[in-house]
XYZ file of C-alpha atoms in Angstrom:
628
model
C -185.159 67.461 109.619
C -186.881 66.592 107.068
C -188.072 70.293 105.713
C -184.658 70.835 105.885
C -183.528 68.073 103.184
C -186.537 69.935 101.302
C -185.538 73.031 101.768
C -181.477 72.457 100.919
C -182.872 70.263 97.942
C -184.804 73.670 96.744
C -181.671 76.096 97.326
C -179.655 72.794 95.132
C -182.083 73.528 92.240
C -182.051 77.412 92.638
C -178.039 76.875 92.551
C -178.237 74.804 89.427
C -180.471 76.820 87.352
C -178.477 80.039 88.111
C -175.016 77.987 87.338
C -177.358 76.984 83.895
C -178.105 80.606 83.545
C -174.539 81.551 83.616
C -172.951 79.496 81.470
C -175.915 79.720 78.810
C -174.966 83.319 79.140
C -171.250 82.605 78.121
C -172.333 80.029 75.526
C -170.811 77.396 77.609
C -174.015 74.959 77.742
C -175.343 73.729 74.327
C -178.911 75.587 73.134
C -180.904 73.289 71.976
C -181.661 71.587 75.503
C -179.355 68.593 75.422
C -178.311 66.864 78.798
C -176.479 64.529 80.139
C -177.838 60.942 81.290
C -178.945 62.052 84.398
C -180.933 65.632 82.778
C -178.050 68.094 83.487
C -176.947 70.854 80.864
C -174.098 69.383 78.947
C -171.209 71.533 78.753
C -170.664 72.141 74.929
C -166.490 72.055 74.811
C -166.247 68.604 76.646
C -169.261 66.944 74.880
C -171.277 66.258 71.326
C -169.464 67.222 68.247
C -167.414 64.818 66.360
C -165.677 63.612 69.763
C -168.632 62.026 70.487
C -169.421 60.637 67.020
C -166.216 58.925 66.659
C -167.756 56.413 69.035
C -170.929 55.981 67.266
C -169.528 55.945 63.463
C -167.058 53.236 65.207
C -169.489 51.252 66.420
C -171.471 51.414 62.793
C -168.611 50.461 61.060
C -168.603 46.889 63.222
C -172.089 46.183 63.427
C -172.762 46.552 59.385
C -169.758 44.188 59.320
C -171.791 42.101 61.824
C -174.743 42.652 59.933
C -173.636 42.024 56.319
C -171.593 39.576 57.456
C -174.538 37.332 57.782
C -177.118 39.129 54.902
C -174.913 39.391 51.732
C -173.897 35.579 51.893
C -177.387 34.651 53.250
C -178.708 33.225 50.287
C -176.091 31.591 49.188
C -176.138 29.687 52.834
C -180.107 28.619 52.546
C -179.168 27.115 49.024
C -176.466 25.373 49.836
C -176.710 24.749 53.148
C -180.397 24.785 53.723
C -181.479 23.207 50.212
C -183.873 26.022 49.207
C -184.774 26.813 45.793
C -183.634 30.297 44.016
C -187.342 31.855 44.429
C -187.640 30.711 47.961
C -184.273 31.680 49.254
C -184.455 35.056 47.738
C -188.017 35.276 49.263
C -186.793 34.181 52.706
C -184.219 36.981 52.261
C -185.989 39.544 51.342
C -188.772 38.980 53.984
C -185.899 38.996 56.974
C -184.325 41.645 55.287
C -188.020 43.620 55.707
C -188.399 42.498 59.091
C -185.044 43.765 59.849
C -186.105 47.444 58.695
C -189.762 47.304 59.958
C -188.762 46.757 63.573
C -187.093 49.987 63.900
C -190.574 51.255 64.124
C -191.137 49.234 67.630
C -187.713 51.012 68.391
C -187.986 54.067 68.055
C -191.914 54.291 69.949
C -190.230 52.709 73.032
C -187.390 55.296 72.527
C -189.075 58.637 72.023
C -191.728 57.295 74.636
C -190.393 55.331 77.245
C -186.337 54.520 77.629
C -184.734 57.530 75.404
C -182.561 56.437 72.934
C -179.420 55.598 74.573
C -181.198 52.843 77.064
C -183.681 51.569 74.235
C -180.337 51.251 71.763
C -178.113 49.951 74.500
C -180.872 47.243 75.892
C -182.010 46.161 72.356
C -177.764 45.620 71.542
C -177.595 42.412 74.076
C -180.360 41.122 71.895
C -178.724 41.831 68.604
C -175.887 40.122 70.223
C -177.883 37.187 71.533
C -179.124 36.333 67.853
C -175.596 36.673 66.584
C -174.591 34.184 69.047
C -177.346 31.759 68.481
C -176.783 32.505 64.949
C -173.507 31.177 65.108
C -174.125 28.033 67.070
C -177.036 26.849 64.869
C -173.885 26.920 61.882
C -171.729 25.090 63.765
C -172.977 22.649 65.897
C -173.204 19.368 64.302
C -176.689 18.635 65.507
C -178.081 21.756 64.156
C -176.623 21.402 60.668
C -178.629 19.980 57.921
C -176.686 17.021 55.795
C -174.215 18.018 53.120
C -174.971 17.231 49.746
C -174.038 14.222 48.167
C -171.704 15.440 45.323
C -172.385 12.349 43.229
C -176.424 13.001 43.217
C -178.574 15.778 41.646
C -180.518 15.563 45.068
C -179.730 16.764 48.802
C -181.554 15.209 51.598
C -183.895 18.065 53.162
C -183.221 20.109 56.142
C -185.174 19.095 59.408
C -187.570 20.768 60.537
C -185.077 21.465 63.733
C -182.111 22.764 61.717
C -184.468 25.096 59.909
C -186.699 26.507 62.747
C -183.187 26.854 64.812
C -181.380 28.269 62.489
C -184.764 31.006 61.375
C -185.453 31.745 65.037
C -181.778 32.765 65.698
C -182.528 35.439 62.264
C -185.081 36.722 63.941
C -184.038 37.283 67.509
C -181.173 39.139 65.692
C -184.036 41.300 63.791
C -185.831 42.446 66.968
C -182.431 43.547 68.452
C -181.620 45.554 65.455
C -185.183 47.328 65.423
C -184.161 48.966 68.884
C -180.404 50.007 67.716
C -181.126 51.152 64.091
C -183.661 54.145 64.721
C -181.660 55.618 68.186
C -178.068 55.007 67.085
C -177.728 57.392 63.722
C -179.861 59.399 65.942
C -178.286 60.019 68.693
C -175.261 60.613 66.431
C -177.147 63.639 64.963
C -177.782 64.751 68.607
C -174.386 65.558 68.484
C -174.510 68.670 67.233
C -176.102 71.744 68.121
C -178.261 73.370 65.582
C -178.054 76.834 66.746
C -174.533 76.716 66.348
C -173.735 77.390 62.838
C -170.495 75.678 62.938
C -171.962 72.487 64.386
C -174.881 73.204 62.385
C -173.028 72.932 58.869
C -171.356 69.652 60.367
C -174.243 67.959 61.127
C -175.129 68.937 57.360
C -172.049 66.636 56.704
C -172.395 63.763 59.540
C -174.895 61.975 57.157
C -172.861 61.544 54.602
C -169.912 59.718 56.936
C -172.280 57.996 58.831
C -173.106 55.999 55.578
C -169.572 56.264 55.069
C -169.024 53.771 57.702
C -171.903 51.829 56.621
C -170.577 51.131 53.567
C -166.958 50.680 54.635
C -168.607 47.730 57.151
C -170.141 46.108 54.723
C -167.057 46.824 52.268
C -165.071 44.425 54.569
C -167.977 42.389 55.054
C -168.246 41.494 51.363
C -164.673 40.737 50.797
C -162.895 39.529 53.860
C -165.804 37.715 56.011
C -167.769 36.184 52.509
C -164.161 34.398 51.864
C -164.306 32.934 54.740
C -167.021 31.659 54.851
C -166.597 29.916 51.222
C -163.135 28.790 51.642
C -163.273 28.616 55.707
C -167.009 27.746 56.851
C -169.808 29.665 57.809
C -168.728 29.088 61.294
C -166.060 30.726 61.593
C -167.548 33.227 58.969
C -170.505 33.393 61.725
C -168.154 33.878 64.686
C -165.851 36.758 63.237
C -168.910 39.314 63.123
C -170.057 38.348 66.145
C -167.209 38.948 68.173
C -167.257 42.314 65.731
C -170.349 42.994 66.910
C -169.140 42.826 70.388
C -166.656 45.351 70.140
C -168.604 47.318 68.575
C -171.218 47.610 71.778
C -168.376 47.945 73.924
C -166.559 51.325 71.569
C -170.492 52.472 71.941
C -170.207 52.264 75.805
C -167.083 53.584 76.550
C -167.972 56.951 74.866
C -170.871 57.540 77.479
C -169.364 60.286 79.091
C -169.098 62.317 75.491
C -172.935 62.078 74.603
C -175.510 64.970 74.278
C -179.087 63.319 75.021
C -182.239 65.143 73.869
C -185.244 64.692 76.648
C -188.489 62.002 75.911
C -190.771 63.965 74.999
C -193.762 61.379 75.775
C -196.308 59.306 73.376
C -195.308 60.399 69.138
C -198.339 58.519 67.963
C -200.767 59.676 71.035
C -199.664 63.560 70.552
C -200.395 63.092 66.578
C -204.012 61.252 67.072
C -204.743 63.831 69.502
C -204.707 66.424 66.621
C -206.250 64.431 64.012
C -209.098 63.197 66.270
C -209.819 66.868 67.700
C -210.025 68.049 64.149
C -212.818 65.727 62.803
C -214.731 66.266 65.974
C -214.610 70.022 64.625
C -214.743 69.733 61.587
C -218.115 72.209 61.202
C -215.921 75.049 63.571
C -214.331 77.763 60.862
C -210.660 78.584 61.089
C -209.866 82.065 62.093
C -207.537 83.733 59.889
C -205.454 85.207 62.264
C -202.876 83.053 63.807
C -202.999 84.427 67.209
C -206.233 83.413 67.707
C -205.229 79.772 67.420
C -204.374 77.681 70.937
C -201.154 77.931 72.103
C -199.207 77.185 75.538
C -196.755 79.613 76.881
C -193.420 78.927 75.377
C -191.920 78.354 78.827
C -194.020 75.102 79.414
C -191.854 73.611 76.752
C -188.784 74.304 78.623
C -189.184 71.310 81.247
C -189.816 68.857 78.137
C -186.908 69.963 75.847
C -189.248 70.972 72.999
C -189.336 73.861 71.110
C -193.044 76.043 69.848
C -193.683 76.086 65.852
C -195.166 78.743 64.580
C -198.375 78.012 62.351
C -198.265 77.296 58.661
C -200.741 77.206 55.747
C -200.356 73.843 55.153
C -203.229 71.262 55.792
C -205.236 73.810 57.103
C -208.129 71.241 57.987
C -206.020 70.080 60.531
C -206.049 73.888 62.183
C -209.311 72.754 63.588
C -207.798 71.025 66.248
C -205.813 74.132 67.256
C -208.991 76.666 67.289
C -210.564 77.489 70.253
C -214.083 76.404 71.210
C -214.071 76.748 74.914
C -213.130 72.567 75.389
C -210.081 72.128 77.319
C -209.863 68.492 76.867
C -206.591 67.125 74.795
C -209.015 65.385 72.619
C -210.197 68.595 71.550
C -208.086 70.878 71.672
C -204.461 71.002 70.869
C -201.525 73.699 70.793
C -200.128 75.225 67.469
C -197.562 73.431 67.700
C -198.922 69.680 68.337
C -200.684 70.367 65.388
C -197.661 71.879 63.284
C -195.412 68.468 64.476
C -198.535 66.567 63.106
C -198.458 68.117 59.908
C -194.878 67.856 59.470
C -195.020 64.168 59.815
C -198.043 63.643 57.452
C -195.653 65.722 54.711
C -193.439 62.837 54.519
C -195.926 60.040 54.008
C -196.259 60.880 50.389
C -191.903 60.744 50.209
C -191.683 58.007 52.369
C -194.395 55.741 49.655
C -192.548 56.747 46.952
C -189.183 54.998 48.150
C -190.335 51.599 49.080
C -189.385 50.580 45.223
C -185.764 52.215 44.930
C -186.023 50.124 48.472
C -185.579 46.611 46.574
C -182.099 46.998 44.967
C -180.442 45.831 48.128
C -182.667 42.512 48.322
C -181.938 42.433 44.914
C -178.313 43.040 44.886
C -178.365 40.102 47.979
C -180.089 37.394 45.964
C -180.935 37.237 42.423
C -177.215 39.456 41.243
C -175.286 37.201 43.165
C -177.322 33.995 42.032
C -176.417 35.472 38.854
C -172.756 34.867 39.334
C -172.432 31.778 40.503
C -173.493 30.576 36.910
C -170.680 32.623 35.203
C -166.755 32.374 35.583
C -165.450 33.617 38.749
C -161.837 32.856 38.255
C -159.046 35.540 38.786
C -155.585 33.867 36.975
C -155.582 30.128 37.310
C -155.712 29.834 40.942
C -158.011 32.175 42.768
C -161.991 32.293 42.675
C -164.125 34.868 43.674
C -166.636 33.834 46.206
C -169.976 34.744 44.381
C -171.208 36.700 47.672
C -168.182 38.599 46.925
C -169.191 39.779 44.267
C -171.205 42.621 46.767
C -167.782 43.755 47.248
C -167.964 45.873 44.037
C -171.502 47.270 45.109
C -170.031 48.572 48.640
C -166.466 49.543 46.814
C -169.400 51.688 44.739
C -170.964 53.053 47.221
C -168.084 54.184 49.032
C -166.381 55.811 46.763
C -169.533 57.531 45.335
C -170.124 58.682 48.406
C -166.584 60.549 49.293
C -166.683 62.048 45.963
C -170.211 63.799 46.327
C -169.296 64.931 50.047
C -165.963 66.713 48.713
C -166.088 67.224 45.040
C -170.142 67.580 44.154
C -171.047 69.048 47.516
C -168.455 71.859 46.861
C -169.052 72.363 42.841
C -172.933 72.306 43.250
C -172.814 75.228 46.796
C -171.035 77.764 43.939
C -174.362 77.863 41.985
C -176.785 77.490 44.862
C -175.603 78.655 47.775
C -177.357 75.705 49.623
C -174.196 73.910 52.091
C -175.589 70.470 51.120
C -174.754 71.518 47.327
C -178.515 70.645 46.189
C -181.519 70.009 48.665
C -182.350 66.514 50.055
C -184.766 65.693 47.542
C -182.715 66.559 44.346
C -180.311 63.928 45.663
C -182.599 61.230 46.277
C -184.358 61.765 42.315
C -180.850 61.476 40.967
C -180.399 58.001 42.603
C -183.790 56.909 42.033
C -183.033 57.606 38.201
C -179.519 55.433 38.472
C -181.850 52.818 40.329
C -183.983 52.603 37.158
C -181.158 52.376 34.795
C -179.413 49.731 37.277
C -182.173 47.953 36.211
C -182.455 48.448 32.475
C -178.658 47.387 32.484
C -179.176 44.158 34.359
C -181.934 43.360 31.922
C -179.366 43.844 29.109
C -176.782 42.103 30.919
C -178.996 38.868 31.653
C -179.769 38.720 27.719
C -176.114 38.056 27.066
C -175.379 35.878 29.779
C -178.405 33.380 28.389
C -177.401 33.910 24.970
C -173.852 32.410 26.020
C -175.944 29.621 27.612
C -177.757 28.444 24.521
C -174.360 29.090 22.354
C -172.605 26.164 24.824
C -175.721 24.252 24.965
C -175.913 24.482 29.348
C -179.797 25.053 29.387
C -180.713 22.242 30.469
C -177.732 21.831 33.579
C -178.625 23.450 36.421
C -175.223 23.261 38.160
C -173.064 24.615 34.525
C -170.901 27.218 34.727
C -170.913 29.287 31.687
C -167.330 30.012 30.410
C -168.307 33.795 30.286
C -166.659 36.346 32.975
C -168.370 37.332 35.737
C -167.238 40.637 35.589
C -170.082 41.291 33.145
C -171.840 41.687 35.872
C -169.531 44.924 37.463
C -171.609 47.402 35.618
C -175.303 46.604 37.301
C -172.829 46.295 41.026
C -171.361 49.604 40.135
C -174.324 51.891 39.149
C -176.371 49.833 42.309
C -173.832 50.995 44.537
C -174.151 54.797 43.068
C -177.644 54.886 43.310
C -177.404 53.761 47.007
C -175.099 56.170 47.681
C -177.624 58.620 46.442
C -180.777 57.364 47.964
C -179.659 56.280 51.211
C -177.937 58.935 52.443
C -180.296 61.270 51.057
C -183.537 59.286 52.747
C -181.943 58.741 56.430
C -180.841 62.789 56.652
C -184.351 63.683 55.150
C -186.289 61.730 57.749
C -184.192 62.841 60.470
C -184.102 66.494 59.054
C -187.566 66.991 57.959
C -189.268 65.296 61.494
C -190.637 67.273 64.109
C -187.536 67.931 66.649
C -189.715 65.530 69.859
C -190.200 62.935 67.254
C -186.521 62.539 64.923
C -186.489 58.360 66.245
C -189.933 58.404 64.532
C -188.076 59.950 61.655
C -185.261 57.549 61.447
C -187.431 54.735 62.017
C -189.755 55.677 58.362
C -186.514 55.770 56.774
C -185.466 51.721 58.082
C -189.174 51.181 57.358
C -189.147 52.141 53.314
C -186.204 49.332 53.552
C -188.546 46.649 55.240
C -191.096 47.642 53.044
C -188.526 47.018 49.845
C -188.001 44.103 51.121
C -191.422 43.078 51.144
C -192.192 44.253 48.064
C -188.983 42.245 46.601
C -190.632 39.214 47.622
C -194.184 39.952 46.237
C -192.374 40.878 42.562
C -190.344 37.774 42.568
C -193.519 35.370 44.154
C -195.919 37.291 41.838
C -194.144 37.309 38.747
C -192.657 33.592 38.730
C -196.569 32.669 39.283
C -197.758 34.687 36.666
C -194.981 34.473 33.740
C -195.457 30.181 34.667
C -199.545 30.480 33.891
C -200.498 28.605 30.843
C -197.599 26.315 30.492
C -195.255 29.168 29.914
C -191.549 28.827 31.325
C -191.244 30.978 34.761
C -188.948 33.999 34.173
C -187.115 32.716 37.571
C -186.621 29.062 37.857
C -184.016 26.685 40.715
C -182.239 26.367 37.100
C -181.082 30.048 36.402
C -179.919 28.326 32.732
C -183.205 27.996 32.118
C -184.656 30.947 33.567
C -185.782 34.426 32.044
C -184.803 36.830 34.439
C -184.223 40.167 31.834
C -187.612 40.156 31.637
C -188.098 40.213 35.275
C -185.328 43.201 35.355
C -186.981 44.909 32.723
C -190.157 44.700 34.266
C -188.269 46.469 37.399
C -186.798 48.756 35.392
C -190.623 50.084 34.428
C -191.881 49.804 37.742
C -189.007 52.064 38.362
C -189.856 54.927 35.656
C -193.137 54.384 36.881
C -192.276 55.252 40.376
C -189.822 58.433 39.538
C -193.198 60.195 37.509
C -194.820 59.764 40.856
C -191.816 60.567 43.216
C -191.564 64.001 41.081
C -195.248 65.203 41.273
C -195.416 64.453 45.475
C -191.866 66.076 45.595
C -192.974 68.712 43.531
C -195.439 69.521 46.053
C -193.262 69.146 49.120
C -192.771 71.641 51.524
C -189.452 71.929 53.777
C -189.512 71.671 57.330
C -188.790 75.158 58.773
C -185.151 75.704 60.227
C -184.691 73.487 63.774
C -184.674 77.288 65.094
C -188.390 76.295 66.176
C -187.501 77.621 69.471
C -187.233 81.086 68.128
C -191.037 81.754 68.561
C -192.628 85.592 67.502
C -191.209 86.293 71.345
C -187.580 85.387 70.688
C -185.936 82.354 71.801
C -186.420 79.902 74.820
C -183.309 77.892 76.069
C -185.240 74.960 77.110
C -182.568 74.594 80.215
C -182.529 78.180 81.972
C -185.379 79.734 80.112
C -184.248 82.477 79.302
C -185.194 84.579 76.211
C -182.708 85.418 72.970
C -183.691 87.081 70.166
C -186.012 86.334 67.099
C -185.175 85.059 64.040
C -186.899 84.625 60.683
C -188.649 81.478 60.679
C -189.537 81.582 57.262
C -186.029 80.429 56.596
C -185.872 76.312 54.975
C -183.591 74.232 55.824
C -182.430 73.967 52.101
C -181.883 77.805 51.979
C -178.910 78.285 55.129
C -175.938 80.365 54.001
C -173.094 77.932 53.984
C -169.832 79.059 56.337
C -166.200 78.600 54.724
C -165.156 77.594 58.306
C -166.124 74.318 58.601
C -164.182 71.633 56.753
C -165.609 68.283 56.608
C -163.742 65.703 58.847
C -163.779 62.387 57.047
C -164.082 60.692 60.305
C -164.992 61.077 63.691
């Protein structure tokens, strides 16, 4: 009986690979190896595409309302609220905000190693939404709230010990779920598409550029509607609208299930990579032949079963060839394939990019804390009766961003393709050294801005009261939210589609997660600028550029010292840049052989694979949807 189950079981899998085989003949299955949840070849008209991402851009449109929900209006809530003082709260900020964007690294191991990124993103959610809810109860419940402030004393009693270390833990229970959805969920939205399809291909060349989209129109709503709230309303209710947001949004996530393409695990990212490096310096007296077929390689076929795809060799970091050369060791600490050694490679290219955005990385913190603490010293009023909540004042940052962004995807995208033939209009880089520049000049103009708002200061004599609202408009501040917002719009989109594009295909959560990383690392970095220059400007009995009393604070010079650290940063993002090298076209499964579906097997033909990614002929077919 039972070598018949075996046998039947046998004839199954003969059945299904020669059903595979079919429809991969027709072009009904997708080629790049996606399956379903359970490992089957997805059929490509009932799955993927933008059907699929509808679900995912949905759900990102909720959680960044979730998510900014609580971090634009964050400071304002630890000064108030919590009693911090201006350097501490924007410290506290920007080191949650790091955290936040450092986890994803966690993430996206445990997705491109253990769960995949559907279960990692799906498990890590119920966290995100335990922190939200904990989150929300440490703002309401009476016990866990700190004292108000006594209006009729300069003083507030301080926040226990209790309220704080609730209301911190709850922030970072929220920050662990976040590092297991950020990496997998803009991820598996890029899965979506198949890139040897050129009419998916060319979409996916678009889905970046919405998937901020939604980002931005999140935290658009966030900024406006939910900061209100919580001014006029009460953080509890401010708390508990996100939430519940965030809820829905897991829920919109689910229900597409049945759309999803899923790429396979491909095992250990960071084992595969130290394989290489380690086998090299072991060898590092063995010469490199010059002949590329006389590097180690497996047969193409024993990819198939993993749902990865050979590389061919490049001249690149050639010391790391060594590993690939063949000494008559077998072991995988000596001796890897061509292509472990080619993903290896690919990922050490990015290092150099991925340092050179951890400073552009610090206008968000910034934008978070010190622009908004900047408001609330300046007039807020709209007519007589309405005042704009200063966390609001984000609003014109994400309005910004938003509007920067539609405008490049249909206008720039379309002008720039007529003079280089590239379908992203200019290559990924380009568009991340034009926002770093607007990021230096945000910087330079907040500077400027800051000079006039303290000469208004000493003009009304208000140095000296911390609480003083200076009787000149807030909106002086619109131009440093505006060009913020454009240089976001530049940067981020640029930096999550360059990580994802430019990774090896078995290691694209890896990608992702360097991208959330140069954002924790930003953040970071915010808080050792502000810490490091308030101690340093305060030596000597010199006044602090940043003090609790912004009317008495300095903080151009602080700007303008960003604004060089900025410049400085550009001279070094061009030379690395300079010397970049693009990732070869995903077509890594055409090998010299011709191509290996990585569900049937079966062979296509070759294609060029000196082809870049930056250099695709764009199709006149494809028009970019604005939504899922």
């Amino acid at each position: 009986m039972a070598g018949y189950e075996r046998q039947e079981s046998r004839n199954m899998a003969g059945y299904e690979r020669q059903e595979s085989r079919n429809m991969e003949s027709q072009g009904l299955i997708a080629m790049d190896g996606s399956v379903d949840l359970k490992g089957r070849p997805v059929l490509r008209a009932k799955t993927g595409r933008w059907k699929a991402c509808s679900f995912v851009v949905a759900y990102e449109v909720f959680e960044r309302m979730a998510y900014y929900g609580i971090a634009s209006n964050l400071v304002i809530y630890l000064t108030t609220k919590l009693h911090e003082g201006t350097v501490s709260s924007s410290s506290n900020v920007a080191n949650w905000s790091g955290t936040i964007w450092i986890t994803p690294v966690i993430g996206a191991y445990i997705a491109d190693t253990h769960w995949g990124r559907y279960w990692t993103f799906t498990v890590f959610s119920f966290v995100y939404i335990l922190g939200m809810i904990l989150l929300t109860l440490a703002v309401s419940l009476r016990s866990l709230r700190p004292p108000e402030c006594n209006s009729a004393s300069t003083t507030c009693a301080k926040a226990s010990s209790l309220d704080v270390g609730i209301f911190y833990f709850a922030l970072y229970v929220l920050a662990v779920g976040t590092g297991g959805t950020k990496p997998n969920i803009s991820t598996i939205g890029a899965d979506q598409f198949d890139e040897f399809d050129p009419k998916e291909k060319l979409q996916k060349a678009s889905f970046f550029n919405w998937w901020i989209f939604s980002v931005f129109l999140g935290m658009l709503f966030a900024d406006s509607f939910l900061i209100y709230i919580q001014d006029r309303v009460g953080f509890s209710v401010g708390y508990a609208i996100p939430t519940v947001g965030l809820i829905i949004s897991v829920i919109l996530f689910l229900i597409g299930t049945p759309f999803y393409r899923h790429k396979p695990q491909n095992g250990n990212p960071f084992n595969r990579m130290a394989q290489v490096i380690v086998a090299a310096v072991r060898k590092w007296k063995v010469k490199v032949p010059s002949d590329p077929d006389q590097f180690y390689e497996v047969d193409p076929k024993e990819y198939v079963g993993k749902g990865r795809f050979p590389i061919s060799h490049t001249q690149t970091l050639r010391f790391l060839d060594k590993a690939a050369t063949k000494d008559g060791s077998s072991s995988r600490w000596k001796l890897c394939s061509v292509t472990q050694v080619e993903e290896t490679k690919l990922m050490i290219r990015l290092l150099p990019i991925w340092v050179s955005l951890f400073i552009p990385s610090t206008m968000i913190p910034h934008v978070s804390t010190l622009f908004i603490k900047q408001g609330t010293t300046l007039d807020r009023h709209m007519g007589h009766h309405f005042e704009i909540p200063a966390g609001s004042l984000t609003t014109f940052f994400a309005l910004s961003m938003l509007l920067t962004v539609m405008f490049y995807d249909r206008v720039l995208v379309k002008f720039f393709r007529r003079f280089t033939g590239n379908p992203r209009g200019i290559t990924i880089l380009q568009r991340i050294g034009i926002g770093l520049f607007i990021h230096m000049i945000t910087m330079a103009v907040a500077s400027i801005t800051d000079v006039k708002r303290i000469s208004f200061v000493k003009a009304h004599g208000l140095e000296d009261k911390a609480k003083a609202i200076s009787p000149l408009t807030v909106f002086i501040l619109l131009p440093q939210f505006v060009l913020g917002g454009m240089a976001e719009a530049f940067i981020e989109v640029g930096k999550i589609e360059f990580f994802y594009d430019q990774a090896p295909e078995s290691m694209q959560s890896i990608g992702t997660a360097l991208y959330a990383s140069t954002l924790g690392f930003g953040g970071f970095l915010t808080t050792f600028f502000l810490k490091g220059t308030t101690r340093v400007s305060g030596r000597k009995g010199h006044t602090s550029w940043i003090l609790n009393n912004l009317n008495a604070s300095r903080m151009y010079y602080y700007y303008a010292f960003m604004a060089v650290v900025s410049l400085i940063n550009i001279i070094f993002f061009l030379i690395v840049s300079r010397f970049y090298v693009y990732k070869r076209e995903t077509n890594e499964a055409f090998s010299k052989h011709g191509h290996v579906h990585p569900i049937t097997g079966t062979m296509g033909r070759p294609m060029d694979l000196n082809s870049r990614t930056d250099d695709i002929e764009p199709s006149r077919e494809i028009e970019m949807p604005l939504a899922g």
